[in-house]
mmCIF file of C-alpha atoms in Angstrom:
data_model
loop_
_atom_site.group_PDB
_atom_site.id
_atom_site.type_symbol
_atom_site.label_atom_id
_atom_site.label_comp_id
_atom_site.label_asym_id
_atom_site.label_seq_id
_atom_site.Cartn_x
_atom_site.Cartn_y
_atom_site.Cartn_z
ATOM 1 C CA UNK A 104 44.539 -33.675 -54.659
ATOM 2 C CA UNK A 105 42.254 -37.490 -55.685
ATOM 3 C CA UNK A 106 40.921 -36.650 -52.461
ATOM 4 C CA UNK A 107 38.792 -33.969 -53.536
ATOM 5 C CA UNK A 108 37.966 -35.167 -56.558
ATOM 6 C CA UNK A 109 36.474 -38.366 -54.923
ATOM 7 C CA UNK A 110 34.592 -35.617 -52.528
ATOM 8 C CA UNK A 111 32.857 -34.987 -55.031
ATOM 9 C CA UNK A 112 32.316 -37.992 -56.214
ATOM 10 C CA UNK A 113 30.640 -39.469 -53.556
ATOM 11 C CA UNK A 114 28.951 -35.938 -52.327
ATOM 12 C CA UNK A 115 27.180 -36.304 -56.419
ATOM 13 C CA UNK A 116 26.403 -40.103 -55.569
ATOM 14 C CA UNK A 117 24.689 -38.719 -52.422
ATOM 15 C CA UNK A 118 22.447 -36.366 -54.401
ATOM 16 C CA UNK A 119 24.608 -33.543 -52.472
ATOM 17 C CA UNK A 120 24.765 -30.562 -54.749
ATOM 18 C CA UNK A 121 28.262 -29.975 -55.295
ATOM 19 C CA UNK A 122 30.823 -27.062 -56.759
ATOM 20 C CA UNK A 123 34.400 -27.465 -57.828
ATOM 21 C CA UNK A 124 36.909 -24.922 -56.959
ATOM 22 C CA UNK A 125 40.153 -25.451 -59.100
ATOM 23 C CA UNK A 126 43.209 -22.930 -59.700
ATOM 24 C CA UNK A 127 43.827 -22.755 -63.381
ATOM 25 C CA UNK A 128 46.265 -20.314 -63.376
ATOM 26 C CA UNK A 129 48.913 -18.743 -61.006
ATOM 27 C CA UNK A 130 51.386 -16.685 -61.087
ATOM 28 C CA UNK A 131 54.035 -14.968 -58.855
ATOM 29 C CA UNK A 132 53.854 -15.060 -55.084
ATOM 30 C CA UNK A 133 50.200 -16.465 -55.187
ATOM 31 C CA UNK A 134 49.431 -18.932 -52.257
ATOM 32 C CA UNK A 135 47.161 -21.347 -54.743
ATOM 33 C CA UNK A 136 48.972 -23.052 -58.049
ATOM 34 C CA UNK A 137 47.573 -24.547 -61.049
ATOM 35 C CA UNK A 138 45.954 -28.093 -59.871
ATOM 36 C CA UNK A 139 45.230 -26.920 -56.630
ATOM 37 C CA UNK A 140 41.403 -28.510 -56.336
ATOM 38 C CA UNK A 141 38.953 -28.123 -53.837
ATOM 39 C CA UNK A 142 35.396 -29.822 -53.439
ATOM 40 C CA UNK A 143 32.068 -28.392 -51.117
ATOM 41 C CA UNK A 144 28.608 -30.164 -51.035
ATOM 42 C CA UNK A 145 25.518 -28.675 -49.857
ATOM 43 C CA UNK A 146 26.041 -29.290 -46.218
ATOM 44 C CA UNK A 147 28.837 -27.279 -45.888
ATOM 45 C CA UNK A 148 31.929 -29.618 -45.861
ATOM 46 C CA UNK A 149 34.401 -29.372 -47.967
ATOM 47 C CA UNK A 150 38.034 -31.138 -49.036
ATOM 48 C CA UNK A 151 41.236 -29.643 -50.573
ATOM 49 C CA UNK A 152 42.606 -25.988 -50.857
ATOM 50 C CA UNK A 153 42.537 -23.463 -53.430
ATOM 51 C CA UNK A 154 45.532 -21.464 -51.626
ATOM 52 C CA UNK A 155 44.004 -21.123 -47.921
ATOM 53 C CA UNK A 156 43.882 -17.317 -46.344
ATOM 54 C CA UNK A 157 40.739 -14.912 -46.543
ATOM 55 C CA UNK A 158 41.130 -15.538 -50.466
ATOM 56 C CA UNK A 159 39.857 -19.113 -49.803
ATOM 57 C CA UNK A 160 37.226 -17.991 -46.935
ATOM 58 C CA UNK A 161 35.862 -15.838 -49.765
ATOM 59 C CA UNK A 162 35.586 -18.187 -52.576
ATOM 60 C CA UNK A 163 34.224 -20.965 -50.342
ATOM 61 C CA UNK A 164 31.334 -18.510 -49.183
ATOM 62 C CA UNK A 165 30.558 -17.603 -53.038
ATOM 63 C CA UNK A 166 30.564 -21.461 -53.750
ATOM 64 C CA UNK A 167 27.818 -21.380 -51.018
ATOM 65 C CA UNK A 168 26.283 -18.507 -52.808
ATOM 66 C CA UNK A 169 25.735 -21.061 -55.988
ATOM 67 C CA UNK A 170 24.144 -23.751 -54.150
ATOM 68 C CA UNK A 171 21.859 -22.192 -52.145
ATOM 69 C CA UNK A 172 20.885 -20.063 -55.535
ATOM 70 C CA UNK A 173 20.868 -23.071 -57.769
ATOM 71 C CA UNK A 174 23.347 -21.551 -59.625
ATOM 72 C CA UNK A 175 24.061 -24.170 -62.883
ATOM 73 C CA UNK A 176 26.700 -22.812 -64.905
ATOM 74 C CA UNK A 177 30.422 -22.040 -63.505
ATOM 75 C CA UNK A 178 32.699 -19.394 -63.615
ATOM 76 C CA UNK A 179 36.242 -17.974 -63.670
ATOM 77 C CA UNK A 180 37.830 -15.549 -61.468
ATOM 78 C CA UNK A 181 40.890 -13.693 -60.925
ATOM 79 C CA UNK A 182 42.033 -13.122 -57.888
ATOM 80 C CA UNK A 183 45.201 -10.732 -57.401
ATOM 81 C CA UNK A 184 47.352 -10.609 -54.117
ATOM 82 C CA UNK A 185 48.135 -7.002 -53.651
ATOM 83 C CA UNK A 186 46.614 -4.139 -51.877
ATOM 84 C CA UNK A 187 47.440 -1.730 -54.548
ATOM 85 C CA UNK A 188 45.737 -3.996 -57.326
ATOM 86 C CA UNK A 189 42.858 -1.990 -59.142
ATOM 87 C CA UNK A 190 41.225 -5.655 -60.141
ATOM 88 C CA UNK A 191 39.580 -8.016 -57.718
ATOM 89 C CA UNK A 192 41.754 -8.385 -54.681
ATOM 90 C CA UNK A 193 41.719 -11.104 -52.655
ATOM 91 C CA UNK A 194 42.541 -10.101 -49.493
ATOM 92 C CA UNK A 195 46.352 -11.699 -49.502
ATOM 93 C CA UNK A 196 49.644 -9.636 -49.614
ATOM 94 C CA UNK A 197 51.495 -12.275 -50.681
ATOM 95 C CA UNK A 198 52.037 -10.653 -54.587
ATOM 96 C CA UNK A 199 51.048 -12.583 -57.848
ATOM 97 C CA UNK A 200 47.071 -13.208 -59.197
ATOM 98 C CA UNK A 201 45.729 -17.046 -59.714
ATOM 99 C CA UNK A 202 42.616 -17.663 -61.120
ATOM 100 C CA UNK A 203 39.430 -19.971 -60.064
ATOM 101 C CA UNK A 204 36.898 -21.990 -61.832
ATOM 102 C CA UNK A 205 33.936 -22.450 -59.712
ATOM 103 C CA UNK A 206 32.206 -24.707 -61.872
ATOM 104 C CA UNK A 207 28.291 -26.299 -60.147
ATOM 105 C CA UNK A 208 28.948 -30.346 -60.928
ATOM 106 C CA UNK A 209 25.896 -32.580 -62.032
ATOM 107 C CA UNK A 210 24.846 -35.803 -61.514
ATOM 108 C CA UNK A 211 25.849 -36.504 -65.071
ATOM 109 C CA UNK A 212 29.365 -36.009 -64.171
ATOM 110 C CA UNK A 213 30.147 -38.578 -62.144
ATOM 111 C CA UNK A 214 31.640 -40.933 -65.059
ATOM 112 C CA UNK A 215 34.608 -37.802 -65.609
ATOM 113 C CA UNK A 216 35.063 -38.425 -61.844
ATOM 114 C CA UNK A 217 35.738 -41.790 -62.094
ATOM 115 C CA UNK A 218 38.186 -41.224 -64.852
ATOM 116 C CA UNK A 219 40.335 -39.097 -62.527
ATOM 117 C CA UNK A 220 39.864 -41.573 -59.427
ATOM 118 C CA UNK A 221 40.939 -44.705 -61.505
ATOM 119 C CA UNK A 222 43.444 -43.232 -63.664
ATOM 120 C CA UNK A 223 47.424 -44.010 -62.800
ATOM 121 C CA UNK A 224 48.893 -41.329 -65.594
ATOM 122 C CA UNK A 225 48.502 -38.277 -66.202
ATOM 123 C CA UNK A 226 45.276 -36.914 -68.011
ATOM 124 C CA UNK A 227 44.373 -33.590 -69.707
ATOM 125 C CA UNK A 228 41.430 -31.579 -67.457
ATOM 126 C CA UNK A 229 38.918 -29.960 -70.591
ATOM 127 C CA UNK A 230 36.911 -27.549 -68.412
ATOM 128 C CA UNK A 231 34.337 -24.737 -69.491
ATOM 129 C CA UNK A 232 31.430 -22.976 -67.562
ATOM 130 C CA UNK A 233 29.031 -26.485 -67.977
ATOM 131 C CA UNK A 234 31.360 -29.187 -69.290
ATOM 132 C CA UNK A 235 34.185 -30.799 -67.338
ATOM 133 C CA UNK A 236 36.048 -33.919 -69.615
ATOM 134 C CA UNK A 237 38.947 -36.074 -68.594
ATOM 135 C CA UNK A 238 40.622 -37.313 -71.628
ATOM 136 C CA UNK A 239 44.193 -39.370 -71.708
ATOM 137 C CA UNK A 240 45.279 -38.134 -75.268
ATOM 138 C CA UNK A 241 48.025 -35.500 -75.089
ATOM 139 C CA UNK A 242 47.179 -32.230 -75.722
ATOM 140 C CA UNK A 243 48.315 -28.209 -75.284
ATOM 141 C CA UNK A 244 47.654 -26.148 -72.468
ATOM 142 C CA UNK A 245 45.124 -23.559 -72.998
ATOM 143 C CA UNK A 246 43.082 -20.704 -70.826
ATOM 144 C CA UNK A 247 40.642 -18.664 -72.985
ATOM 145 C CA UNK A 248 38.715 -16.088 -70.913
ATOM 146 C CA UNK A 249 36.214 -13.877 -72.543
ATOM 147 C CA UNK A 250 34.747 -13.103 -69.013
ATOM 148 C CA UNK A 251 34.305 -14.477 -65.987
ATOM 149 C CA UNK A 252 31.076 -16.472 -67.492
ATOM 150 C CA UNK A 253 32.727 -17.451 -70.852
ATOM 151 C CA UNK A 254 35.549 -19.403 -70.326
ATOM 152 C CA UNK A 255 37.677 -22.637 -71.430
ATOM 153 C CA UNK A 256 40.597 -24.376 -70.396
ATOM 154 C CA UNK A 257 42.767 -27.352 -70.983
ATOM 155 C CA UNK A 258 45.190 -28.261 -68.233
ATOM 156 C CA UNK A 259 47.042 -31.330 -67.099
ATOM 157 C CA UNK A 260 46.042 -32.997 -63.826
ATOM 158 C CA UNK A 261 48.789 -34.858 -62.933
ATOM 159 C CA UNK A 262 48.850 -38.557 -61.764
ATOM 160 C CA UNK A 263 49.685 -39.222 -58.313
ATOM 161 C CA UNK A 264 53.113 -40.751 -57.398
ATOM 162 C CA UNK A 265 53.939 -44.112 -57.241
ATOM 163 C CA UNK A 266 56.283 -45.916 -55.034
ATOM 164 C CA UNK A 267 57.130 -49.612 -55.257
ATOM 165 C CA UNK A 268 58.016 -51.078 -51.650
ATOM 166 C CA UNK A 269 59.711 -54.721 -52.042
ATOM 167 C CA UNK A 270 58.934 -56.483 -48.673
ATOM 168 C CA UNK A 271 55.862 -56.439 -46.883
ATOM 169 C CA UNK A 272 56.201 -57.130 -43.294
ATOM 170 C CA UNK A 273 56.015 -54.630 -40.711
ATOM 171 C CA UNK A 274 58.259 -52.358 -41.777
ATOM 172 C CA UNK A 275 56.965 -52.085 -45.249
ATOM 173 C CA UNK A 276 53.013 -51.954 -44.024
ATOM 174 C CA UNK A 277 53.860 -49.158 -42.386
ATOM 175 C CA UNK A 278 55.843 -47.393 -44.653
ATOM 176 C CA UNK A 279 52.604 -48.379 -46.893
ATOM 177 C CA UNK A 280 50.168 -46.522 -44.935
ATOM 178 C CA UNK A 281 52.480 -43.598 -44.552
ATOM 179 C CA UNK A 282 53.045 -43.533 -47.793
ATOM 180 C CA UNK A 283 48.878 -43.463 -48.773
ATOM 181 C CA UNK A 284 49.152 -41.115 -46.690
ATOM 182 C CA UNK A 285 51.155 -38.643 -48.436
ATOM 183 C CA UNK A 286 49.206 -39.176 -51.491
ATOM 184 C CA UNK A 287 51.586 -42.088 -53.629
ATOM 185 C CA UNK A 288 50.337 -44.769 -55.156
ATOM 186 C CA UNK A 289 51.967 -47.839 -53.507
ATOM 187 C CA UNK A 290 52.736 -50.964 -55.534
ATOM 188 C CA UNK A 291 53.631 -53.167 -52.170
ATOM 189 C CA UNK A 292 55.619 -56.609 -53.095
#
């Protein structure tokens, strides 16, 4: 998950417009769960997953939508998993609803980023339809929605895992690198 929050890190320190795409909310059968974080710049690329499936083809082509239309403030979606559902469908038949922030990042941002990339606990995600704040202090989880433009939410973004390998020859640089690659962070002795 970092590695889509360092996306967009460096796609903001390349003067790359870039949007967020982060799962709030999930519940039931749905493909995407709360955390799940994706990051696309202006050229197209993009890191992470919001769930994968036609949902995800969808929401990365509106995130496309809000760059190329300059589009400043964010907002929050529902998406439900079930042909039958009267509300915005996603496309999935996998059951259960999630919902999306696409929220535009600015330039102005990139100091929140940098809390999240240099961070080894656990901090609390403050998000709204401008504002993004990473703060260490505990606090409750919240969603408000008063429509898909007016929202705020408070949810934990967990820390990465840590592993602690004692020996560092061979063995242990590789089990290092696999490690990194799984997403821990390695404390190598």
């Amino acid at each position: 998950m970092r590695e889509a929050w360092k996306f967009a890190h460096d796609s903001l320190n390349r003067d790359l417009a870039t949007i967020l795409l982060l799962v709030i909310e999930s519940n039931g059968s749905s493909p995407g769960r709360k955390g799940f974080t994706m990051s696309l710049n202006e050229k197209g690329a993009f890191i992470g997953t919001i769930g994968g499936g036609i949902m995800e083809v969808k929401m990365i082509e509106l995130a496309k939508k809000y760059i190329a239309n300059q589009l400043r403030k964010g907002q929050c979606f529902i998406q439900h998993h079930q042909k039958e559902s009267t509300g915005r469908r996603s496309g999935m038949i996998c059951s259960g609803s999630q919902r999306i922030v696409l929220l535009p990042l600015q330039k102005n941002q990139i100091g929140e980023l940098e809390k999240v990339l240099s961070s080894h606990n656990n901090l609390w995600l403050e998000i709204n339809e401008s504002e993004l704040q990473f703060v260490a202090d505990d606090r409750t989880e919240s969603i408000q929605v008063k429509s898909e433009a007016e929202f705020s939410c408070c949810i934990q973004i967990k820390a990465p895992p840590r592993v602690h390998i004692i020996g560092a020859g061979h063995v242990g640089l590789a089990l290092c690198k696999q490690m990194k690659l799984l997403g821990f962070t390695v404390f190598l002795y």
